[in-house]
XYZ file of C-alpha atoms in Angstrom:
475
model
C 25.501 30.148 6.713
C 25.712 27.407 4.079
C 23.322 27.907 1.149
C 21.842 25.148 -0.998
C 19.876 24.885 -4.219
C 17.659 22.288 -2.528
C 17.119 21.225 1.065
C 15.271 17.944 1.648
C 13.841 17.289 5.113
C 13.329 13.549 5.611
C 15.294 10.547 4.336
C 12.492 8.245 3.273
C 11.687 7.007 -0.229
C 10.524 10.355 -1.589
C 13.260 12.376 0.081
C 16.060 10.077 -1.060
C 14.731 10.085 -4.635
C 14.530 13.872 -4.688
C 17.943 14.389 -3.079
C 19.855 11.931 -5.240
C 18.093 13.020 -8.425
C 18.736 16.711 -7.787
C 22.385 16.102 -6.889
C 22.934 14.038 -10.046
C 21.671 17.006 -12.056
C 24.301 19.274 -10.538
C 22.283 20.916 -7.767
C 23.840 21.580 -4.366
C 21.706 19.468 -2.034
C 21.315 19.052 1.718
C 19.434 16.121 3.252
C 18.245 16.332 6.871
C 17.180 13.161 8.686
C 16.725 12.347 12.376
C 16.898 8.543 12.128
C 20.042 6.432 12.734
C 19.953 5.290 9.113
C 18.410 6.528 5.885
C 15.438 4.756 4.342
C 12.524 6.133 6.334
C 9.518 4.255 7.637
C 9.419 1.860 4.692
C 12.833 0.396 5.406
C 12.804 0.431 9.193
C 9.156 -0.154 10.161
C 7.013 -0.652 7.054
C 7.370 -2.311 3.671
C 10.663 -4.144 4.104
C 10.293 -5.593 7.629
C 6.608 -6.386 7.180
C 7.241 -8.341 3.976
C 10.056 -10.306 5.618
C 7.664 -11.000 8.512
C 4.796 -11.974 6.203
C 7.010 -14.332 4.191
C 8.259 -16.091 7.327
C 4.672 -16.518 8.540
C 3.590 -17.809 5.131
C 6.322 -20.456 5.240
C 5.209 -21.607 8.688
C 1.587 -21.706 7.531
C 2.521 -23.769 4.467
C 4.256 -26.345 6.656
C 1.197 -26.885 8.858
C -1.263 -26.771 5.959
C 0.748 -29.180 3.833
C 1.270 -31.577 6.713
C -2.443 -31.677 7.497
C -3.389 -32.330 3.862
C -0.866 -35.101 3.288
C -1.156 -36.930 6.585
C 2.088 -35.731 8.162
C 2.632 -34.658 11.763
C 4.427 -31.443 12.726
C 5.866 -31.051 16.201
C 7.775 -28.365 18.071
C 7.241 -24.671 18.701
C 7.760 -21.918 16.162
C 11.066 -20.100 16.671
C 9.493 -16.660 16.588
C 12.830 -15.036 17.339
C 14.115 -16.423 14.032
C 11.386 -14.530 12.195
C 12.492 -11.322 13.918
C 16.104 -12.087 12.987
C 15.106 -12.438 9.336
C 13.384 -9.064 9.513
C 16.531 -7.411 10.841
C 18.724 -9.170 8.283
C 16.578 -7.769 5.458
C 16.755 -4.256 6.916
C 20.528 -4.439 7.329
C 21.105 -5.579 3.745
C 18.984 -2.832 2.221
C 20.432 -0.265 4.634
C 23.784 -0.790 2.931
C 22.229 0.458 -0.312
C 20.730 3.480 1.466
C 23.945 4.283 3.328
C 25.124 7.795 4.140
C 28.319 7.104 2.204
C 26.437 6.314 -0.987
C 24.457 9.540 -0.932
C 27.481 11.585 0.072
C 29.301 10.107 -2.929
C 26.483 11.454 -5.085
C 27.171 14.940 -3.728
C 24.476 15.143 -1.027
C 25.389 16.808 2.290
C 23.730 14.872 5.136
C 22.707 16.505 8.405
C 21.619 14.387 11.375
C 18.810 15.779 13.560
C 15.319 17.238 13.368
C 14.857 19.892 10.728
C 12.565 22.842 11.448
C 11.824 26.147 9.732
C 13.339 29.340 11.083
C 11.858 31.245 8.182
C 10.652 30.272 4.734
C 14.166 29.762 3.399
C 16.087 28.798 6.542
C 16.132 25.413 8.266
C 17.695 24.633 11.637
C 18.882 21.202 12.748
C 17.875 20.439 16.342
C 17.330 24.174 16.816
C 20.871 25.080 15.755
C 23.173 25.068 12.742
C 20.912 26.988 10.317
C 21.225 26.346 6.587
C 19.534 28.182 3.734
C 17.724 26.724 0.748
C 16.542 28.258 -2.515
C 13.943 25.507 -2.600
C 12.850 23.105 0.129
C 11.197 19.684 0.055
C 9.324 18.342 3.090
C 9.360 14.543 3.165
C 9.103 13.681 6.847
C 6.656 10.778 6.548
C 4.157 9.664 9.170
C 3.861 7.661 12.378
C 1.216 5.465 14.032
C -1.878 7.308 15.163
C -2.795 6.452 18.738
C -6.409 7.463 19.475
C -7.302 8.991 22.867
C -8.844 5.788 24.252
C -9.548 5.828 27.963
C -6.581 4.252 29.780
C -4.230 4.263 26.786
C -1.573 6.186 28.692
C -1.347 3.449 31.343
C -1.150 0.344 29.135
C 1.679 -0.828 26.900
C 0.749 -1.680 23.320
C 2.325 -2.613 19.996
C 2.404 -0.522 16.813
C 3.822 -1.281 13.384
C 7.003 0.457 14.586
C 7.488 -1.729 17.668
C 6.149 -5.135 16.617
C 9.512 -6.130 15.151
C 11.151 -5.560 18.525
C 9.129 -8.360 20.140
C 11.286 -11.059 21.697
C 8.406 -13.497 22.161
C 5.202 -14.544 20.408
C 2.102 -13.301 22.268
C -0.400 -16.096 22.804
C -3.248 -13.692 22.034
C -3.429 -10.252 20.431
C -6.288 -7.791 20.012
C -5.918 -5.458 17.040
C -7.693 -2.145 17.556
C -8.506 -1.161 13.980
C -8.566 -3.217 10.806
C -6.530 -1.201 8.325
C -4.533 -2.904 5.541
C -1.168 -2.805 7.334
C -2.773 -4.115 10.508
C -4.426 -6.993 8.659
C -1.134 -8.033 7.068
C 0.475 -8.231 10.509
C -2.608 -9.787 12.139
C -2.641 -12.663 9.664
C 1.091 -13.181 10.138
C 0.831 -13.338 13.932
C -2.033 -15.801 13.599
C 0.092 -18.016 11.361
C 2.905 -18.004 13.901
C 0.407 -19.226 16.494
C -1.247 -16.210 18.152
C -4.996 -16.067 18.734
C -5.869 -12.814 16.946
C -9.017 -10.691 17.215
C -9.574 -7.582 15.091
C -11.969 -4.913 16.406
C -13.171 -2.610 13.638
C -15.538 0.377 13.837
C -16.906 -0.092 10.309
C -19.102 -2.790 8.792
C -16.193 -4.291 6.866
C -12.484 -4.156 6.172
C -10.849 -3.147 2.867
C -13.299 -0.275 2.530
C -11.418 1.360 -0.369
C -11.619 -1.752 -2.519
C -14.202 -2.722 -5.124
C -17.378 -4.126 -3.593
C -16.872 -7.557 -5.202
C -13.313 -7.882 -3.887
C -14.158 -7.238 -0.221
C -16.223 -10.376 0.576
C -13.691 -12.703 -1.062
C -10.685 -11.505 0.928
C -12.743 -11.138 4.113
C -13.952 -14.734 3.872
C -10.376 -15.916 3.444
C -9.143 -13.933 6.459
C -12.019 -15.101 8.639
C -10.497 -18.589 8.491
C -7.530 -17.265 10.470
C -8.760 -14.178 12.324
C -11.734 -13.285 14.513
C -13.456 -10.057 13.468
C -15.693 -7.829 15.570
C -17.371 -5.274 13.289
C -19.222 -2.048 14.111
C -17.546 -1.899 17.505
C -16.304 1.180 19.356
C -13.396 0.667 21.754
C -14.114 2.638 24.914
C -11.189 1.717 27.123
C -8.119 -0.438 27.708
C -6.625 -1.578 31.000
C -4.563 -4.333 32.621
C -5.850 -7.107 34.838
C -3.805 -9.961 36.322
C -1.018 -9.377 33.824
C -3.374 -9.354 30.821
C -4.624 -6.514 28.661
C -8.373 -5.851 28.771
C -10.143 -4.118 25.891
C -13.626 -2.742 26.519
C -15.838 -2.060 23.514
C -19.469 -1.488 22.581
C -21.461 -3.319 19.903
C -25.059 -2.223 19.307
C -24.990 -0.383 22.613
C -23.915 -3.463 24.569
C -20.625 -3.222 26.433
C -18.245 -6.163 26.133
C -14.666 -6.982 27.129
C -11.933 -9.167 25.742
C -8.653 -10.146 27.388
C -5.378 -10.732 25.568
C -1.682 -10.892 26.133
C -1.000 -7.953 23.806
C -2.760 -5.049 22.121
C -1.869 -3.791 18.650
C -2.847 -0.254 17.616
C -3.866 -0.339 13.953
C -5.796 2.923 13.824
C -4.145 4.692 10.933
C -1.255 7.106 10.773
C -0.579 10.792 11.360
C 1.857 13.059 9.478
C 5.189 14.048 11.024
C 4.696 17.786 10.703
C 4.188 18.923 14.295
C 7.922 19.592 14.893
C 8.598 21.405 11.621
C 7.518 24.860 12.855
C 5.522 25.385 9.677
C 4.161 28.657 11.049
C 7.580 30.260 10.735
C 7.519 29.565 7.002
C 3.844 30.424 6.573
C 3.075 26.979 5.126
C -0.586 25.930 5.229
C -1.685 22.576 6.639
C -4.957 20.804 7.327
C -5.104 18.470 10.332
C -1.354 18.090 10.093
C -1.270 17.293 6.376
C 0.519 19.881 4.268
C -1.662 21.344 1.539
C -0.134 21.118 -1.951
C -1.231 21.813 -5.509
C -0.947 19.433 -8.467
C 2.720 20.354 -8.836
C 3.299 19.391 -5.169
C 3.914 23.016 -4.188
C 2.654 24.422 -0.908
C 1.205 27.928 -0.692
C 4.859 29.009 -0.648
C 5.832 28.162 -4.228
C 9.453 27.294 -3.391
C 8.432 24.791 -0.687
C 7.195 21.338 -1.724
C 5.709 18.422 0.247
C 5.825 14.780 -0.839
C 4.936 11.391 0.592
C 2.748 10.810 3.629
C 2.904 14.440 4.789
C 0.666 15.658 1.953
C -1.897 12.901 2.503
C -2.528 12.296 -1.199
C -1.189 8.795 -1.820
C 0.369 7.228 1.298
C 2.456 4.514 -0.326
C 6.224 4.187 -0.707
C 6.075 3.892 -4.488
C 3.856 6.980 -4.573
C 6.450 8.957 -2.619
C 9.151 7.731 -4.989
C 7.107 8.891 -7.972
C 6.573 12.280 -6.328
C 10.307 12.492 -5.605
C 11.087 12.112 -9.308
C 8.576 14.831 -10.147
C 10.175 17.123 -7.572
C 13.524 16.935 -9.374
C 11.873 18.358 -12.465
C 9.809 20.985 -10.678
C 12.077 22.138 -7.852
C 15.404 21.917 -9.677
C 14.389 23.004 -13.174
C 11.389 25.170 -12.279
C 8.916 23.128 -14.326
C 5.214 22.819 -13.474
C 4.720 19.094 -14.047
C 1.539 17.806 -12.403
C 1.282 14.668 -10.328
C -1.236 12.048 -11.452
C -2.146 8.994 -9.384
C -4.623 7.521 -11.904
C -2.179 4.869 -13.097
C -0.501 4.108 -9.769
C -1.611 0.796 -8.203
C -1.429 -0.436 -4.638
C -1.336 -3.907 -3.129
C -2.357 -5.224 0.282
C -0.089 -8.152 1.088
C -2.477 -10.408 2.918
C -3.025 -13.910 1.607
C -4.775 -13.696 -0.771
C -3.244 -10.434 -1.970
C -5.479 -7.556 -3.012
C -4.526 -5.488 -6.068
C -6.053 -2.067 -6.811
C -5.634 0.168 -9.858
C -7.751 3.167 -10.777
C -11.498 3.398 -10.251
C -13.765 0.864 -8.588
C -16.994 -0.030 -10.380
C -18.996 2.360 -8.192
C -16.521 5.203 -8.744
C -16.532 4.553 -12.491
C -20.334 4.746 -12.603
C -20.320 8.005 -10.677
C -17.743 9.518 -13.021
C -18.656 7.984 -16.388
C -22.282 6.975 -16.044
C -23.909 3.624 -16.750
C -22.149 3.013 -20.070
C -19.078 1.502 -18.455
C -18.241 -2.135 -19.159
C -17.130 -4.680 -16.589
C -15.178 -7.858 -17.354
C -14.776 -10.459 -14.594
C -12.875 -13.730 -14.502
C -12.734 -15.999 -11.480
C -9.545 -17.884 -10.702
C -11.642 -21.056 -10.837
C -11.739 -20.537 -14.630
C -7.951 -20.399 -15.048
C -5.972 -23.617 -15.374
C -2.941 -22.595 -13.292
C -5.092 -21.545 -10.340
C -7.116 -24.733 -10.641
C -3.942 -26.832 -10.673
C -2.654 -25.095 -7.553
C -6.075 -25.299 -5.871
C -6.244 -21.496 -5.549
C -9.730 -21.111 -6.932
C -11.222 -18.468 -4.620
C -10.048 -15.371 -6.456
C -11.294 -12.789 -8.936
C -10.067 -10.345 -11.560
C -12.288 -7.426 -12.455
C -11.529 -4.877 -15.182
C -13.650 -1.765 -15.674
C -13.517 0.121 -18.986
C -15.384 2.854 -20.789
C -17.625 1.873 -23.708
C -14.643 1.958 -26.104
C -12.538 -0.376 -23.979
C -10.174 2.134 -22.347
C -9.175 0.884 -18.891
C -10.673 2.843 -16.002
C -9.823 0.438 -13.206
C -8.556 -3.063 -12.510
C -8.898 -5.075 -9.309
C -7.895 -8.535 -8.214
C -7.860 -10.799 -5.210
C -5.720 -13.907 -5.391
C -2.364 -15.362 -4.491
C 0.462 -13.053 -5.682
C -1.992 -10.806 -7.533
C 0.395 -7.894 -7.025
C 2.783 -9.630 -9.420
C 0.578 -11.023 -12.180
C -1.524 -7.863 -12.501
C 1.411 -5.613 -13.452
C 0.716 -6.086 -17.158
C -2.498 -4.112 -16.893
C -0.691 -1.252 -15.129
C 1.481 -0.878 -18.228
C -1.565 -1.086 -20.469
C -3.434 1.624 -18.598
C -0.377 3.864 -18.285
C 0.202 3.805 -22.045
C -3.416 4.161 -23.113
C -3.995 0.609 -24.352
C -7.497 -0.795 -24.471
C -8.337 -3.981 -22.605
C -8.616 -5.784 -25.944
C -4.916 -5.232 -26.665
C -3.986 -7.679 -23.900
C -5.776 -10.419 -25.823
C -2.932 -10.517 -28.357
C -0.211 -10.941 -25.721
C 1.012 -14.536 -25.606
C 1.373 -15.909 -22.083
C 3.249 -19.183 -21.470
C 0.863 -21.964 -20.510
C -0.074 -22.328 -17.751
C 0.548 -19.039 -15.956
C -1.553 -16.950 -13.611
C -1.228 -13.905 -15.841
C -3.367 -15.668 -18.427
C -6.349 -14.524 -16.399
C -5.927 -11.087 -17.994
C -5.955 -12.753 -21.410
C -9.335 -14.213 -20.577
C -10.693 -10.846 -19.431
C -9.504 -9.323 -22.706
C -11.055 -12.180 -24.679
C -14.371 -11.398 -23.013
C -14.106 -7.876 -24.396
C -13.660 -9.196 -27.940
C -16.439 -11.751 -27.616
C -18.795 -9.020 -26.535
C -17.626 -6.642 -29.247
C -17.569 -9.133 -32.097
C -20.424 -11.479 -31.357
C -23.021 -9.310 -29.636
C -23.179 -6.592 -32.272
C -23.752 -6.210 -35.993
C -20.672 -8.162 -37.093
C -22.127 -11.700 -36.745
C -25.048 -10.804 -39.003
C -22.747 -9.356 -41.665
C -20.305 -12.262 -41.472
C -23.136 -14.782 -41.737
C -24.307 -13.168 -44.987
C -20.726 -13.011 -46.272
C -20.094 -16.704 -45.559
C -23.275 -17.667 -47.405
C -22.289 -15.446 -50.326
C -18.766 -16.846 -50.742
C -20.094 -20.377 -50.608
C-alpha cells in the first residue's frame, strides 16, 4: 500500500491549493478527483462559466439598451449557442492551467475516481486501490440541492450544473428559489430574451446583505425579472409540452407555465459517498464539523471549502487551502478568520459585501458604531456614465476602525477592493482619505466616505471651537 504525507480528496480550488502547496514544501501528496478534469465546481459549473455567460448577456443587453436610447434599430435573433460556446472556450483555456500534467510536475500523484474512507488513515478509490495518508484533507465541494417537491422526479429541470449544456434559449423560465447564483443566471437569461419569473419563499432576495443594499438591487432586477415573494412551491408537472409550477401565496394556490424550470434552491455538500463513519468523522446535515484550525474531530483529518459549510465561496476555499498547508504539513494550529474576506454577487448592479452589516454591527458593538454612506449620484464618474442608482456604506467603530463595507453599483466588486486591504491591515476609514485617486474614477467614492469621517471628526467636535480662538489670537 502506498503511503503519503497528505491525501487530498477533491480537485477544486481548496484541494488544488492544498495539494500543490504541500507538494512544493516537499510533502508526498496524493490528489483524488472523480471529474474528467481538475478545477472543481468553480471551473466547470460555477464561477468561470457563469461569468462568461453573464458577460455575454451583458453585451447583448448593452446593444439593445444603447440602440433604444440613440434611436437605432436592432434586428435578428440572439445566437444563444454562441454564448454557450464562449462559456466552453473559457473553461477549456483555464483547464489547461489546472491540467493533470501541471500538478504531476509539481510532485502530486493524481488518482481518478471517488475517494472514500476505509478507516481513518486509509482511502479507497472507487472501492479499490487503497492508499494511506498521515493526514487527510476533504475538499469534495457541493452540488445543487433539489428539494422534494411533488412531481420533481417526473419533470426535467435545469440546475447551475446543466444550464451551460442548453442548445437553445428557452422562451420562458421559472426559477424556483432566488439565491445569488440563481439571480445571476436569471438576469442573464432575461437579457438573452427569456421571460423569467423567480419564485422565492422569503419576503426578499439578498437576505444576507445590509438592509439598505437590498431595495436598491431588487428595484434594478425588477426591471428585468418578475418576482413572486412569500410563495411555497407545492408541485411541478408537464402539460402540453410545457412545465407547470404550482405554488401558494397567502394560502391561495396558483400556477404558472413555462418552457423550462431552473432549480435555484441552494446546495448540499458532497459527503454522502465518503463513508465518513469508517473514519469516525462527525458531520451535521452533511456538513463536516471543523474547529478554527479546520480540523475535524479526528485531528489528522481536515475539511475545507463547501463541505464544512463555513464560507461557501471559491476564494474562501483557496484561503483555507493555504492554511491547510501550514497546519496539516507543518503541524501548526493557525486559525481561519473570515472577517476580512469579501464576497460579490455578479448581478448588474453588482453587490459587494465585507464584514458586518449595520444590524450585525449594532448587535455586536452597540449603538456607538458610525455609518458613512455615499450614493453614486454624488460621484462624478457615476454621474457621467448615468449609473446613479448605487450606494456605498461603511460601518466603523467609534474610533474609525472598519467593521463592514457594502456597496451596490456597476463593477462594485472591483472598485471596493481598496477597503478590503484597509480592513485586513487594520487601517481606519480616515486613512483612505489621503489616497489619491485619478479623476474621475469610481473608486473615488471611498475617498468621499473617508472624507465624511474627517468632517464629522474635525468639525462636529471640540476642534472648531479651539481653532476659531486660535485664528482670532494669531490675527
